[in-house]
Structures are given as structure tokens and as C-alpha cells.
Amino acid sequence: MYNQIFEQVSPQITNQGRGVLYDVMHIILYAEQPGSKAKNICNYFGIESYATLDEDKRIVDGVISNPNDSFNPINLLRHDPERELFWIVVIACTLAGAYSCVKYLEYIKEQKATQERGNKARNLQLAPPSQQSVTPPRKSLTAALCLVVSANAIGNLIKNDQINVSDIEKLIDAASYFVCTEEPDSNQLHPEITDEDIPTNSNLEVYVKIYIDEGQEMIGKKVPYILKRNLPSHGQGVVKQLACLRNLSGLEKFNRV
């Protein structure tokens, strides 16, 4: 189970300098109980959101410490960065508990199954897309943050308006579905939208697409907390699409909260 969870979370923590153990705790526990449980565990063990890898490793050493240092796997593998990340994940799993780990893996399995069903349904209607390189450039990218929120969470938002980081975070917190992809990949999403006016003070579902320059660290993130954490420092975006949803079909590639 440790290996399965490491395989899922390693792309999100590789080359991350701070808050690795903190983030892994939130990723694992998100599927079971967003926010509160992870926060309580982190507070109890002194796991900080901006802790360095060395500070994380000291917590790991404390949990798996052995009177005979030669049996401490962290010491044996201290010069292998991937192994160090693996043991941080192991300790996160241990602190979260077996039940939470199983729930996380079930959540990932459900997400993949939903995406596969959507892909199969789409392939029946559309010709296969041309083969493209899947290697992401390590340059500044524009992220397309796509959210489904209720109309009463929109406020005074208008298409083509600039939106600041605090308002983006509020929309992420209010979202029932979300996905963050590289632009123009967001054109591959197919939500069913309408041209009707968005009613205020309504629970009607609304589709919002926000372009965020230098948002490459947000792309592909599957947990709202991690998404907000990786908002770029300039903290602004542009509302490129704002429309009522006709229904909830076409959301197969979205993450459901």
C-alpha cells in the first residue's frame, strides 16, 4: 500500500522544497475528511506547511527511530532523494492510518474509472486526436482553472474581468467540481453550458474558466488545498468563461469535491 500511495503522490512532491510531509498528509486525508483531520494531526506532531526537507526528516527519524542507528532506513538511504521522499510518504501513511490510506486509494480508483468512462463515451462521438508529445515544457505556462460553483458564489464576477488571488481561493473553496489544465488543453473539456443570464442568489451550477499566467505549478493538481498553495506569486487571473451549466454531463475529466 505504501508503494501504491507513493506512486500517486510522488509527481506532486518531487522537487518540492518545503512542506512535503504536510502536503502528503492533506493529500491522503482529503478523500476521507477534507481539512480538519489532516490539520489536527499536523498540529499534534508539529508538521509545518513550510518545513524544509531536513525538518520533515527529523520528524520521520523521530517516528521510526531505533536505538541502533544502523537499522534506521533513513540514515542508510540519506543520499537517495527519492528514497527520502518514499519514507516521508510512509510516515504520512502511518500517521494517517490504514483506513485513511485505503479510502485515498479508493478515491483515486474512482477518479480514474470516471475519467476512463468519459474517454470511452467521447471516442464514440469524436475521431481520435492526433498524437502529441506529453512531455510538459519546464517554462512559464498559462493555466486554465476550470470550476463548477453555485451562482450565489459568483458575486459580481464578470467575463474578461481580472480576479485576485483571494477571490480565486474563495471560488476554489466553493467548487463542487474542478480541474486545472494547461491552456489550450482546456478546449478538450466539454461542459454543457447555456447562454442564459446567471441568476444571483441561486444554487444553479455555473461554469467558470480562469486563465492564470505562470500557473504551471497548479496544472494537474487534484486537491483544492494543493491547488491554492500553488497559485503564482503575482496572484491574479482573468475570467475567460462564465456560463450556466445545462446539466452535469461533460465533467468526466473534472475532480469532484
JSON list of C-alpha atoms in Angstrom, two decimals, residues 20-251:
[
{"chain": "A", "resi": 20, "resn": "VAL", "atom": "CA", "xyz": [6.34, 17.85, 1.76]},
{"chain": "A", "resi": 21, "resn": "LEU", "atom": "CA", "xyz": [5.11, 15.88, 4.78]},
{"chain": "A", "resi": 22, "resn": "TYR", "atom": "CA", "xyz": [2.39, 18.48, 5.42]},
{"chain": "A", "resi": 23, "resn": "ASP", "atom": "CA", "xyz": [1.14, 18.26, 1.83]},
{"chain": "A", "resi": 24, "resn": "VAL", "atom": "CA", "xyz": [1.20, 14.45, 1.74]},
{"chain": "A", "resi": 25, "resn": "MET", "atom": "CA", "xyz": [-0.93, 14.34, 4.90]},
{"chain": "A", "resi": 26, "resn": "HIS", "atom": "CA", "xyz": [-3.52, 16.61, 3.27]},
{"chain": "A", "resi": 27, "resn": "ILE", "atom": "CA", "xyz": [-3.48, 14.64, 0.01]},
{"chain": "A", "resi": 28, "resn": "ILE", "atom": "CA", "xyz": [-4.07, 11.29, 1.74]},
{"chain": "A", "resi": 29, "resn": "LEU", "atom": "CA", "xyz": [-6.75, 12.56, 4.11]},
{"chain": "A", "resi": 30, "resn": "TYR", "atom": "CA", "xyz": [-8.60, 14.73, 1.59]},
{"chain": "A", "resi": 31, "resn": "ALA", "atom": "CA", "xyz": [-10.76, 11.85, 0.26]},
{"chain": "A", "resi": 32, "resn": "GLU", "atom": "CA", "xyz": [-11.93, 10.94, 3.77]},
{"chain": "A", "resi": 33, "resn": "GLN", "atom": "CA", "xyz": [-12.31, 14.26, 5.60]},
{"chain": "A", "resi": 34, "resn": "PRO", "atom": "CA", "xyz": [-11.04, 17.43, 3.88]},
{"chain": "A", "resi": 35, "resn": "GLY", "atom": "CA", "xyz": [-9.04, 19.80, 6.05]},
{"chain": "A", "resi": 36, "resn": "SER", "atom": "CA", "xyz": [-9.74, 19.18, 9.71]},
{"chain": "A", "resi": 37, "resn": "LYS", "atom": "CA", "xyz": [-8.24, 15.73, 10.34]},
{"chain": "A", "resi": 38, "resn": "ALA", "atom": "CA", "xyz": [-5.02, 16.49, 8.49]},
{"chain": "A", "resi": 39, "resn": "LYS", "atom": "CA", "xyz": [-4.73, 19.82, 10.30]},
{"chain": "A", "resi": 40, "resn": "ASN", "atom": "CA", "xyz": [-5.20, 18.20, 13.72]},
{"chain": "A", "resi": 41, "resn": "ILE", "atom": "CA", "xyz": [-2.57, 15.52, 13.06]},
{"chain": "A", "resi": 42, "resn": "CYS", "atom": "CA", "xyz": [-0.10, 18.07, 11.69]},
{"chain": "A", "resi": 43, "resn": "ASN", "atom": "CA", "xyz": [-0.60, 20.34, 14.70]},
{"chain": "A", "resi": 44, "resn": "TYR", "atom": "CA", "xyz": [-0.09, 17.45, 17.14]},
{"chain": "A", "resi": 45, "resn": "PHE", "atom": "CA", "xyz": [3.20, 16.31, 15.59]},
{"chain": "A", "resi": 46, "resn": "GLY", "atom": "CA", "xyz": [4.46, 19.80, 14.74]},
{"chain": "A", "resi": 47, "resn": "ILE", "atom": "CA", "xyz": [4.34, 19.25, 10.98]},
{"chain": "A", "resi": 48, "resn": "GLU", "atom": "CA", "xyz": [4.60, 22.66, 9.32]},
{"chain": "A", "resi": 49, "resn": "SER", "atom": "CA", "xyz": [3.40, 23.76, 5.87]},
{"chain": "A", "resi": 50, "resn": "TYR", "atom": "CA", "xyz": [6.74, 25.47, 5.16]},
{"chain": "A", "resi": 51, "resn": "ALA", "atom": "CA", "xyz": [9.06, 22.94, 6.80]},
{"chain": "A", "resi": 52, "resn": "THR", "atom": "CA", "xyz": [12.25, 22.09, 4.92]},
{"chain": "A", "resi": 53, "resn": "LEU", "atom": "CA", "xyz": [13.04, 18.53, 3.89]},
{"chain": "A", "resi": 54, "resn": "ASP", "atom": "CA", "xyz": [15.56, 18.33, 6.73]},
{"chain": "A", "resi": 55, "resn": "GLU", "atom": "CA", "xyz": [12.85, 19.34, 9.23]},
{"chain": "A", "resi": 56, "resn": "ASP", "atom": "CA", "xyz": [10.48, 16.74, 7.75]},
{"chain": "A", "resi": 57, "resn": "LYS", "atom": "CA", "xyz": [13.21, 14.10, 8.01]},
{"chain": "A", "resi": 58, "resn": "ARG", "atom": "CA", "xyz": [13.74, 14.91, 11.69]},
{"chain": "A", "resi": 59, "resn": "ILE", "atom": "CA", "xyz": [10.05, 14.10, 12.29]},
{"chain": "A", "resi": 60, "resn": "VAL", "atom": "CA", "xyz": [10.44, 10.90, 10.25]},
{"chain": "A", "resi": 61, "resn": "ASP", "atom": "CA", "xyz": [13.56, 9.94, 12.22]},
{"chain": "A", "resi": 62, "resn": "GLY", "atom": "CA", "xyz": [11.62, 10.52, 15.46]},
{"chain": "A", "resi": 63, "resn": "VAL", "atom": "CA", "xyz": [8.77, 8.25, 14.43]},
{"chain": "A", "resi": 64, "resn": "ILE", "atom": "CA", "xyz": [10.91, 5.36, 13.15]},
{"chain": "A", "resi": 65, "resn": "SER", "atom": "CA", "xyz": [13.92, 5.92, 15.39]},
{"chain": "A", "resi": 66, "resn": "ASN", "atom": "CA", "xyz": [15.89, 2.89, 16.57]},
{"chain": "A", "resi": 67, "resn": "PRO", "atom": "CA", "xyz": [18.50, 2.76, 19.35]},
{"chain": "A", "resi": 68, "resn": "ASN", "atom": "CA", "xyz": [20.85, 1.22, 16.80]},
{"chain": "A", "resi": 69, "resn": "ASP", "atom": "CA", "xyz": [21.20, 3.83, 14.03]},
{"chain": "A", "resi": 70, "resn": "SER", "atom": "CA", "xyz": [22.39, 1.21, 11.56]},
{"chain": "A", "resi": 71, "resn": "PHE", "atom": "CA", "xyz": [18.81, -0.10, 11.40]},
{"chain": "A", "resi": 72, "resn": "ASN", "atom": "CA", "xyz": [17.34, 3.31, 10.59]},
{"chain": "A", "resi": 73, "resn": "PRO", "atom": "CA", "xyz": [16.45, 3.21, 6.86]},
{"chain": "A", "resi": 74, "resn": "ILE", "atom": "CA", "xyz": [16.54, 6.99, 6.61]},
{"chain": "A", "resi": 75, "resn": "ASN", "atom": "CA", "xyz": [20.20, 7.00, 7.64]},
{"chain": "A", "resi": 76, "resn": "LEU", "atom": "CA", "xyz": [21.06, 4.16, 5.27]},
{"chain": "A", "resi": 77, "resn": "LEU", "atom": "CA", "xyz": [19.43, 5.95, 2.34]},
{"chain": "A", "resi": 78, "resn": "ARG", "atom": "CA", "xyz": [20.08, 9.57, 3.24]},
{"chain": "A", "resi": 79, "resn": "HIS", "atom": "CA", "xyz": [21.76, 10.32, -0.09]},
{"chain": "A", "resi": 80, "resn": "ASP", "atom": "CA", "xyz": [18.93, 8.94, -2.21]},
{"chain": "A", "resi": 81, "resn": "PRO", "atom": "CA", "xyz": [16.36, 11.78, -2.62]},
{"chain": "A", "resi": 82, "resn": "GLU", "atom": "CA", "xyz": [13.63, 9.50, -3.98]},
{"chain": "A", "resi": 83, "resn": "ARG", "atom": "CA", "xyz": [14.02, 7.10, -1.06]},
{"chain": "A", "resi": 84, "resn": "GLU", "atom": "CA", "xyz": [13.87, 10.00, 1.38]},
{"chain": "A", "resi": 85, "resn": "LEU", "atom": "CA", "xyz": [10.57, 11.08, -0.18]},
{"chain": "A", "resi": 86, "resn": "PHE", "atom": "CA", "xyz": [9.35, 7.49, 0.00]},
{"chain": "A", "resi": 87, "resn": "TRP", "atom": "CA", "xyz": [9.95, 7.34, 3.76]},
{"chain": "A", "resi": 88, "resn": "ILE", "atom": "CA", "xyz": [8.23, 10.68, 4.25]},
{"chain": "A", "resi": 89, "resn": "VAL", "atom": "CA", "xyz": [5.21, 9.17, 2.48]},
{"chain": "A", "resi": 90, "resn": "VAL", "atom": "CA", "xyz": [5.48, 6.04, 4.66]},
{"chain": "A", "resi": 91, "resn": "ILE", "atom": "CA", "xyz": [5.34, 8.15, 7.82]},
{"chain": "A", "resi": 92, "resn": "ALA", "atom": "CA", "xyz": [2.41, 10.18, 6.44]},
{"chain": "A", "resi": 93, "resn": "CYS", "atom": "CA", "xyz": [0.58, 6.89, 5.81]},
{"chain": "A", "resi": 94, "resn": "THR", "atom": "CA", "xyz": [1.41, 5.71, 9.33]},
{"chain": "A", "resi": 95, "resn": "LEU", "atom": "CA", "xyz": [0.12, 8.91, 10.93]},
{"chain": "A", "resi": 96, "resn": "ALA", "atom": "CA", "xyz": [-3.00, 8.97, 8.75]},
{"chain": "A", "resi": 97, "resn": "GLY", "atom": "CA", "xyz": [-3.82, 5.32, 9.49]},
{"chain": "A", "resi": 98, "resn": "ALA", "atom": "CA", "xyz": [-4.61, 2.30, 7.33]},
{"chain": "A", "resi": 99, "resn": "TYR", "atom": "CA", "xyz": [-8.30, 3.18, 6.94]},
{"chain": "A", "resi": 100, "resn": "SER", "atom": "CA", "xyz": [-7.50, 6.64, 5.56]},
{"chain": "A", "resi": 101, "resn": "CYS", "atom": "CA", "xyz": [-4.94, 5.17, 3.16]},
{"chain": "A", "resi": 102, "resn": "VAL", "atom": "CA", "xyz": [-7.48, 2.68, 1.83]},
{"chain": "A", "resi": 103, "resn": "LYS", "atom": "CA", "xyz": [-10.05, 5.47, 1.39]},
{"chain": "A", "resi": 104, "resn": "TYR", "atom": "CA", "xyz": [-7.49, 7.54, -0.52]},
{"chain": "A", "resi": 105, "resn": "LEU", "atom": "CA", "xyz": [-6.67, 4.68, -2.91]},
{"chain": "A", "resi": 106, "resn": "GLU", "atom": "CA", "xyz": [-10.39, 4.03, -3.43]},
{"chain": "A", "resi": 107, "resn": "TYR", "atom": "CA", "xyz": [-10.85, 7.74, -4.23]},
{"chain": "A", "resi": 108, "resn": "ILE", "atom": "CA", "xyz": [-8.04, 7.61, -6.83]},
{"chain": "A", "resi": 109, "resn": "LYS", "atom": "CA", "xyz": [-9.51, 4.44, -8.35]},
{"chain": "A", "resi": 110, "resn": "GLU", "atom": "CA", "xyz": [-12.94, 6.07, -8.62]},
{"chain": "A", "resi": 111, "resn": "GLN", "atom": "CA", "xyz": [-11.45, 9.18, -10.25]},
{"chain": "A", "resi": 112, "resn": "LYS", "atom": "CA", "xyz": [-9.62, 7.08, -12.86]},
{"chain": "A", "resi": 113, "resn": "ALA", "atom": "CA", "xyz": [-12.71, 4.97, -13.59]},
{"chain": "A", "resi": 114, "resn": "THR", "atom": "CA", "xyz": [-14.80, 8.11, -14.10]},
{"chain": "A", "resi": 115, "resn": "GLN", "atom": "CA", "xyz": [-12.22, 9.55, -16.47]},
{"chain": "A", "resi": 116, "resn": "GLU", "atom": "CA", "xyz": [-11.98, 6.28, -18.44]},
{"chain": "A", "resi": 117, "resn": "ARG", "atom": "CA", "xyz": [-15.76, 6.13, -18.83]},
{"chain": "A", "resi": 118, "resn": "GLY", "atom": "CA", "xyz": [-15.76, 9.69, -20.12]},
{"chain": "A", "resi": 119, "resn": "ASN", "atom": "CA", "xyz": [-12.95, 8.96, -22.58]},
{"chain": "A", "resi": 120, "resn": "LYS", "atom": "CA", "xyz": [-14.76, 5.91, -23.96]},
{"chain": "A", "resi": 121, "resn": "ALA", "atom": "CA", "xyz": [-18.00, 7.84, -24.41]},
{"chain": "A", "resi": 122, "resn": "ARG", "atom": "CA", "xyz": [-16.20, 10.67, -26.17]},
{"chain": "A", "resi": 123, "resn": "ASN", "atom": "CA", "xyz": [-14.32, 8.32, -28.50]},
{"chain": "A", "resi": 124, "resn": "LEU", "atom": "CA", "xyz": [-17.65, 7.02, -29.79]},
{"chain": "A", "resi": 125, "resn": "GLN", "atom": "CA", "xyz": [-18.51, 10.53, -30.98]},
{"chain": "A", "resi": 126, "resn": "LEU", "atom": "CA", "xyz": [-15.17, 12.02, -31.99]},
{"chain": "A", "resi": 127, "resn": "ALA", "atom": "CA", "xyz": [-12.28, 10.84, -34.15]},
{"chain": "A", "resi": 128, "resn": "PRO", "atom": "CA", "xyz": [-9.12, 10.07, -32.17]},
{"chain": "A", "resi": 129, "resn": "PRO", "atom": "CA", "xyz": [-6.98, 13.18, -31.72]},
{"chain": "A", "resi": 130, "resn": "SER", "atom": "CA", "xyz": [-3.60, 13.35, -33.39]},
{"chain": "A", "resi": 131, "resn": "GLN", "atom": "CA", "xyz": [-0.67, 12.03, -31.38]},
{"chain": "A", "resi": 132, "resn": "GLN", "atom": "CA", "xyz": [1.02, 14.78, -29.41]},
{"chain": "A", "resi": 133, "resn": "SER", "atom": "CA", "xyz": [4.03, 14.92, -27.16]},
{"chain": "A", "resi": 134, "resn": "VAL", "atom": "CA", "xyz": [3.07, 14.56, -23.49]},
{"chain": "A", "resi": 135, "resn": "THR", "atom": "CA", "xyz": [6.34, 15.97, -22.13]},
{"chain": "A", "resi": 136, "resn": "PRO", "atom": "CA", "xyz": [5.46, 19.27, -20.42]},
{"chain": "A", "resi": 137, "resn": "PRO", "atom": "CA", "xyz": [7.89, 22.14, -21.04]},
{"chain": "A", "resi": 138, "resn": "ARG", "atom": "CA", "xyz": [9.60, 23.50, -17.97]},
{"chain": "A", "resi": 139, "resn": "LYS", "atom": "CA", "xyz": [8.72, 27.04, -18.99]},
{"chain": "A", "resi": 140, "resn": "SER", "atom": "CA", "xyz": [6.17, 29.54, -17.78]},
{"chain": "A", "resi": 141, "resn": "LEU", "atom": "CA", "xyz": [2.72, 28.27, -18.73]},
{"chain": "A", "resi": 142, "resn": "THR", "atom": "CA", "xyz": [-0.78, 29.68, -18.67]},
{"chain": "A", "resi": 143, "resn": "ALA", "atom": "CA", "xyz": [-3.04, 27.52, -16.50]},
{"chain": "A", "resi": 144, "resn": "ALA", "atom": "CA", "xyz": [-6.75, 27.19, -17.21]},
{"chain": "A", "resi": 145, "resn": "LEU", "atom": "CA", "xyz": [-8.51, 26.79, -13.86]},
{"chain": "A", "resi": 146, "resn": "CYS", "atom": "CA", "xyz": [-11.98, 25.38, -14.57]},
{"chain": "A", "resi": 147, "resn": "LEU", "atom": "CA", "xyz": [-14.52, 25.32, -11.75]},
{"chain": "A", "resi": 148, "resn": "VAL", "atom": "CA", "xyz": [-18.17, 24.45, -11.20]},
{"chain": "A", "resi": 149, "resn": "VAL", "atom": "CA", "xyz": [-19.68, 26.60, -8.45]},
{"chain": "A", "resi": 150, "resn": "SER", "atom": "CA", "xyz": [-23.17, 27.70, -7.45]},
{"chain": "A", "resi": 151, "resn": "ALA", "atom": "CA", "xyz": [-24.38, 31.05, -8.80]},
{"chain": "A", "resi": 152, "resn": "ASN", "atom": "CA", "xyz": [-24.53, 32.57, -5.32]},
{"chain": "A", "resi": 153, "resn": "ALA", "atom": "CA", "xyz": [-20.74, 32.17, -5.02]},
{"chain": "A", "resi": 154, "resn": "ILE", "atom": "CA", "xyz": [-20.04, 34.24, -8.14]},
{"chain": "A", "resi": 155, "resn": "GLY", "atom": "CA", "xyz": [-20.72, 37.64, -6.62]},
{"chain": "A", "resi": 156, "resn": "ASN", "atom": "CA", "xyz": [-20.06, 40.48, -9.09]},
{"chain": "A", "resi": 157, "resn": "LEU", "atom": "CA", "xyz": [-17.75, 38.45, -11.30]},
{"chain": "A", "resi": 158, "resn": "ILE", "atom": "CA", "xyz": [-17.89, 39.39, -14.99]},
{"chain": "A", "resi": 159, "resn": "LYS", "atom": "CA", "xyz": [-16.34, 37.76, -18.05]},
{"chain": "A", "resi": 160, "resn": "ASN", "atom": "CA", "xyz": [-12.92, 39.24, -19.01]},
{"chain": "A", "resi": 161, "resn": "ASP", "atom": "CA", "xyz": [-12.53, 40.78, -15.53]},
{"chain": "A", "resi": 162, "resn": "GLN", "atom": "CA", "xyz": [-9.29, 40.41, -13.63]},
{"chain": "A", "resi": 163, "resn": "ILE", "atom": "CA", "xyz": [-9.64, 38.40, -10.43]},
{"chain": "A", "resi": 164, "resn": "ASN", "atom": "CA", "xyz": [-7.26, 38.48, -7.46]},
{"chain": "A", "resi": 165, "resn": "VAL", "atom": "CA", "xyz": [-5.85, 35.56, -5.50]},
{"chain": "A", "resi": 166, "resn": "SER", "atom": "CA", "xyz": [-8.23, 35.82, -2.53]},
{"chain": "A", "resi": 167, "resn": "ASP", "atom": "CA", "xyz": [-11.28, 35.64, -4.81]},
{"chain": "A", "resi": 168, "resn": "ILE", "atom": "CA", "xyz": [-9.75, 32.73, -6.74]},
{"chain": "A", "resi": 169, "resn": "GLU", "atom": "CA", "xyz": [-9.25, 30.89, -3.45]},
{"chain": "A", "resi": 170, "resn": "LYS", "atom": "CA", "xyz": [-12.90, 31.52, -2.46]},
{"chain": "A", "resi": 171, "resn": "LEU", "atom": "CA", "xyz": [-14.09, 30.09, -5.78]},
{"chain": "A", "resi": 172, "resn": "ILE", "atom": "CA", "xyz": [-11.88, 27.00, -5.31]},
{"chain": "A", "resi": 173, "resn": "ASP", "atom": "CA", "xyz": [-13.35, 26.51, -1.82]},
{"chain": "A", "resi": 174, "resn": "ALA", "atom": "CA", "xyz": [-16.88, 26.84, -3.23]},
{"chain": "A", "resi": 175, "resn": "ALA", "atom": "CA", "xyz": [-16.32, 24.48, -6.18]},
{"chain": "A", "resi": 176, "resn": "SER", "atom": "CA", "xyz": [-18.12, 21.15, -6.46]},
{"chain": "A", "resi": 177, "resn": "TYR", "atom": "CA", "xyz": [-16.01, 20.15, -9.50]},
{"chain": "A", "resi": 178, "resn": "PHE", "atom": "CA", "xyz": [-12.62, 21.46, -10.59]},
{"chain": "A", "resi": 179, "resn": "VAL", "atom": "CA", "xyz": [-9.71, 20.79, -12.91]},
{"chain": "A", "resi": 180, "resn": "CYS", "atom": "CA", "xyz": [-6.60, 22.79, -13.73]},
{"chain": "A", "resi": 181, "resn": "THR", "atom": "CA", "xyz": [-5.02, 22.14, -17.09]},
{"chain": "A", "resi": 182, "resn": "GLU", "atom": "CA", "xyz": [-2.59, 23.81, -19.45]},
{"chain": "A", "resi": 183, "resn": "GLU", "atom": "CA", "xyz": [-4.15, 26.19, -21.93]},
{"chain": "A", "resi": 184, "resn": "PRO", "atom": "CA", "xyz": [-5.15, 25.33, -24.71]},
{"chain": "A", "resi": 185, "resn": "ASP", "atom": "CA", "xyz": [-5.83, 21.82, -23.31]},
{"chain": "A", "resi": 186, "resn": "SER", "atom": "CA", "xyz": [-8.93, 23.21, -21.60]},
{"chain": "A", "resi": 187, "resn": "ASN", "atom": "CA", "xyz": [-10.58, 23.16, -25.05]},
{"chain": "A", "resi": 188, "resn": "GLN", "atom": "CA", "xyz": [-10.75, 19.36, -24.62]},
{"chain": "A", "resi": 189, "resn": "LEU", "atom": "CA", "xyz": [-13.20, 19.82, -21.74]},
{"chain": "A", "resi": 190, "resn": "HIS", "atom": "CA", "xyz": [-16.83, 19.64, -22.78]},
{"chain": "A", "resi": 191, "resn": "PRO", "atom": "CA", "xyz": [-19.17, 21.06, -20.09]},
{"chain": "A", "resi": 192, "resn": "GLU", "atom": "CA", "xyz": [-22.78, 21.55, -21.21]},
{"chain": "A", "resi": 193, "resn": "ILE", "atom": "CA", "xyz": [-23.33, 25.33, -20.90]},
{"chain": "A", "resi": 194, "resn": "THR", "atom": "CA", "xyz": [-26.17, 27.70, -21.83]},
{"chain": "A", "resi": 195, "resn": "ASP", "atom": "CA", "xyz": [-26.45, 31.35, -22.91]},
{"chain": "A", "resi": 196, "resn": "GLU", "atom": "CA", "xyz": [-28.91, 32.31, -20.19]},
{"chain": "A", "resi": 197, "resn": "ASP", "atom": "CA", "xyz": [-28.13, 35.05, -17.69]},
{"chain": "A", "resi": 198, "resn": "ILE", "atom": "CA", "xyz": [-26.63, 33.92, -14.41]},
{"chain": "A", "resi": 199, "resn": "PRO", "atom": "CA", "xyz": [-29.22, 34.46, -11.65]},
{"chain": "A", "resi": 200, "resn": "THR", "atom": "CA", "xyz": [-27.88, 35.95, -8.43]},
{"chain": "A", "resi": 201, "resn": "ASN", "atom": "CA", "xyz": [-28.63, 34.31, -5.07]},
{"chain": "A", "resi": 202, "resn": "SER", "atom": "CA", "xyz": [-29.30, 31.00, -6.79]},
{"chain": "A", "resi": 203, "resn": "ASN", "atom": "CA", "xyz": [-27.97, 27.47, -6.34]},
{"chain": "A", "resi": 204, "resn": "LEU", "atom": "CA", "xyz": [-27.78, 26.99, -10.12]},
{"chain": "A", "resi": 205, "resn": "GLU", "atom": "CA", "xyz": [-24.46, 25.46, -11.16]},
{"chain": "A", "resi": 206, "resn": "VAL", "atom": "CA", "xyz": [-22.13, 27.84, -13.04]},
{"chain": "A", "resi": 207, "resn": "TYR", "atom": "CA", "xyz": [-19.02, 27.04, -15.09]},
{"chain": "A", "resi": 208, "resn": "VAL", "atom": "CA", "xyz": [-16.07, 29.38, -14.56]},
{"chain": "A", "resi": 209, "resn": "LYS", "atom": "CA", "xyz": [-12.79, 29.31, -16.52]},
{"chain": "A", "resi": 210, "resn": "ILE", "atom": "CA", "xyz": [-9.91, 31.46, -15.25]},
{"chain": "A", "resi": 211, "resn": "TYR", "atom": "CA", "xyz": [-6.61, 31.95, -17.11]},
{"chain": "A", "resi": 212, "resn": "ILE", "atom": "CA", "xyz": [-3.63, 32.28, -14.75]},
{"chain": "A", "resi": 213, "resn": "ASP", "atom": "CA", "xyz": [-0.24, 33.31, -16.16]},
{"chain": "A", "resi": 214, "resn": "GLU", "atom": "CA", "xyz": [2.77, 31.44, -14.74]},
{"chain": "A", "resi": 215, "resn": "GLY", "atom": "CA", "xyz": [0.34, 28.87, -13.33]},
{"chain": "A", "resi": 216, "resn": "GLN", "atom": "CA", "xyz": [2.38, 25.81, -14.30]},
{"chain": "A", "resi": 217, "resn": "GLU", "atom": "CA", "xyz": [2.64, 24.61, -10.68]},
{"chain": "A", "resi": 218, "resn": "MET", "atom": "CA", "xyz": [-1.18, 24.40, -10.47]},
{"chain": "A", "resi": 219, "resn": "ILE", "atom": "CA", "xyz": [-1.63, 22.20, -13.53]},
{"chain": "A", "resi": 220, "resn": "GLY", "atom": "CA", "xyz": [-2.79, 18.66, -12.75]},
{"chain": "A", "resi": 221, "resn": "LYS", "atom": "CA", "xyz": [-3.26, 19.21, -9.02]},
{"chain": "A", "resi": 222, "resn": "LYS", "atom": "CA", "xyz": [-6.16, 17.14, -7.66]},
{"chain": "A", "resi": 223, "resn": "VAL", "atom": "CA", "xyz": [-6.61, 18.55, -4.13]},
{"chain": "A", "resi": 224, "resn": "PRO", "atom": "CA", "xyz": [-8.07, 22.06, -3.56]},
{"chain": "A", "resi": 225, "resn": "TYR", "atom": "CA", "xyz": [-5.56, 22.84, -0.79]},
{"chain": "A", "resi": 226, "resn": "ILE", "atom": "CA", "xyz": [-2.61, 21.99, -3.07]},
{"chain": "A", "resi": 227, "resn": "LEU", "atom": "CA", "xyz": [-4.22, 23.96, -5.90]},
{"chain": "A", "resi": 228, "resn": "LYS", "atom": "CA", "xyz": [-4.47, 27.09, -3.73]},
{"chain": "A", "resi": 229, "resn": "ARG", "atom": "CA", "xyz": [-0.96, 26.61, -2.36]},
{"chain": "A", "resi": 230, "resn": "ASN", "atom": "CA", "xyz": [0.47, 26.70, -5.89]},
{"chain": "A", "resi": 231, "resn": "LEU", "atom": "CA", "xyz": [-1.21, 29.91, -7.01]},
{"chain": "A", "resi": 232, "resn": "PRO", "atom": "CA", "xyz": [1.56, 32.08, -8.56]},
{"chain": "A", "resi": 233, "resn": "SER", "atom": "CA", "xyz": [3.00, 34.91, -6.54]},
{"chain": "A", "resi": 234, "resn": "HIS", "atom": "CA", "xyz": [1.54, 37.66, -8.74]},
{"chain": "A", "resi": 235, "resn": "GLY", "atom": "CA", "xyz": [-1.89, 36.37, -7.55]},
{"chain": "A", "resi": 236, "resn": "GLN", "atom": "CA", "xyz": [-4.07, 37.42, -10.47]},
{"chain": "A", "resi": 237, "resn": "GLY", "atom": "CA", "xyz": [-6.10, 35.78, -13.21]},
{"chain": "A", "resi": 238, "resn": "VAL", "atom": "CA", "xyz": [-8.55, 36.67, -15.96]},
{"chain": "A", "resi": 239, "resn": "VAL", "atom": "CA", "xyz": [-12.10, 35.30, -16.17]},
{"chain": "A", "resi": 240, "resn": "LYS", "atom": "CA", "xyz": [-12.29, 33.86, -19.69]},
{"chain": "A", "resi": 241, "resn": "GLN", "atom": "CA", "xyz": [-15.59, 31.99, -19.44]},
{"chain": "A", "resi": 242, "resn": "LEU", "atom": "CA", "xyz": [-18.63, 32.37, -17.20]},
{"chain": "A", "resi": 243, "resn": "ALA", "atom": "CA", "xyz": [-21.83, 30.49, -18.04]},
{"chain": "A", "resi": 244, "resn": "CYS", "atom": "CA", "xyz": [-24.68, 28.50, -16.54]},
{"chain": "A", "resi": 245, "resn": "LEU", "atom": "CA", "xyz": [-24.46, 24.72, -16.83]},
{"chain": "A", "resi": 246, "resn": "ARG", "atom": "CA", "xyz": [-27.24, 22.95, -18.69]},
{"chain": "A", "resi": 247, "resn": "ASN", "atom": "CA", "xyz": [-26.51, 19.77, -16.74]},
{"chain": "A", "resi": 248, "resn": "LEU", "atom": "CA", "xyz": [-23.57, 17.92, -15.15]},
{"chain": "A", "resi": 249, "resn": "SER", "atom": "CA", "xyz": [-22.63, 15.89, -18.21]},
{"chain": "A", "resi": 250, "resn": "GLY", "atom": "CA", "xyz": [-19.25, 16.59, -19.78]},
{"chain": "A", "resi": 251, "resn": "LEU", "atom": "CA", "xyz": [-17.46, 16.79, -16.42]}
]
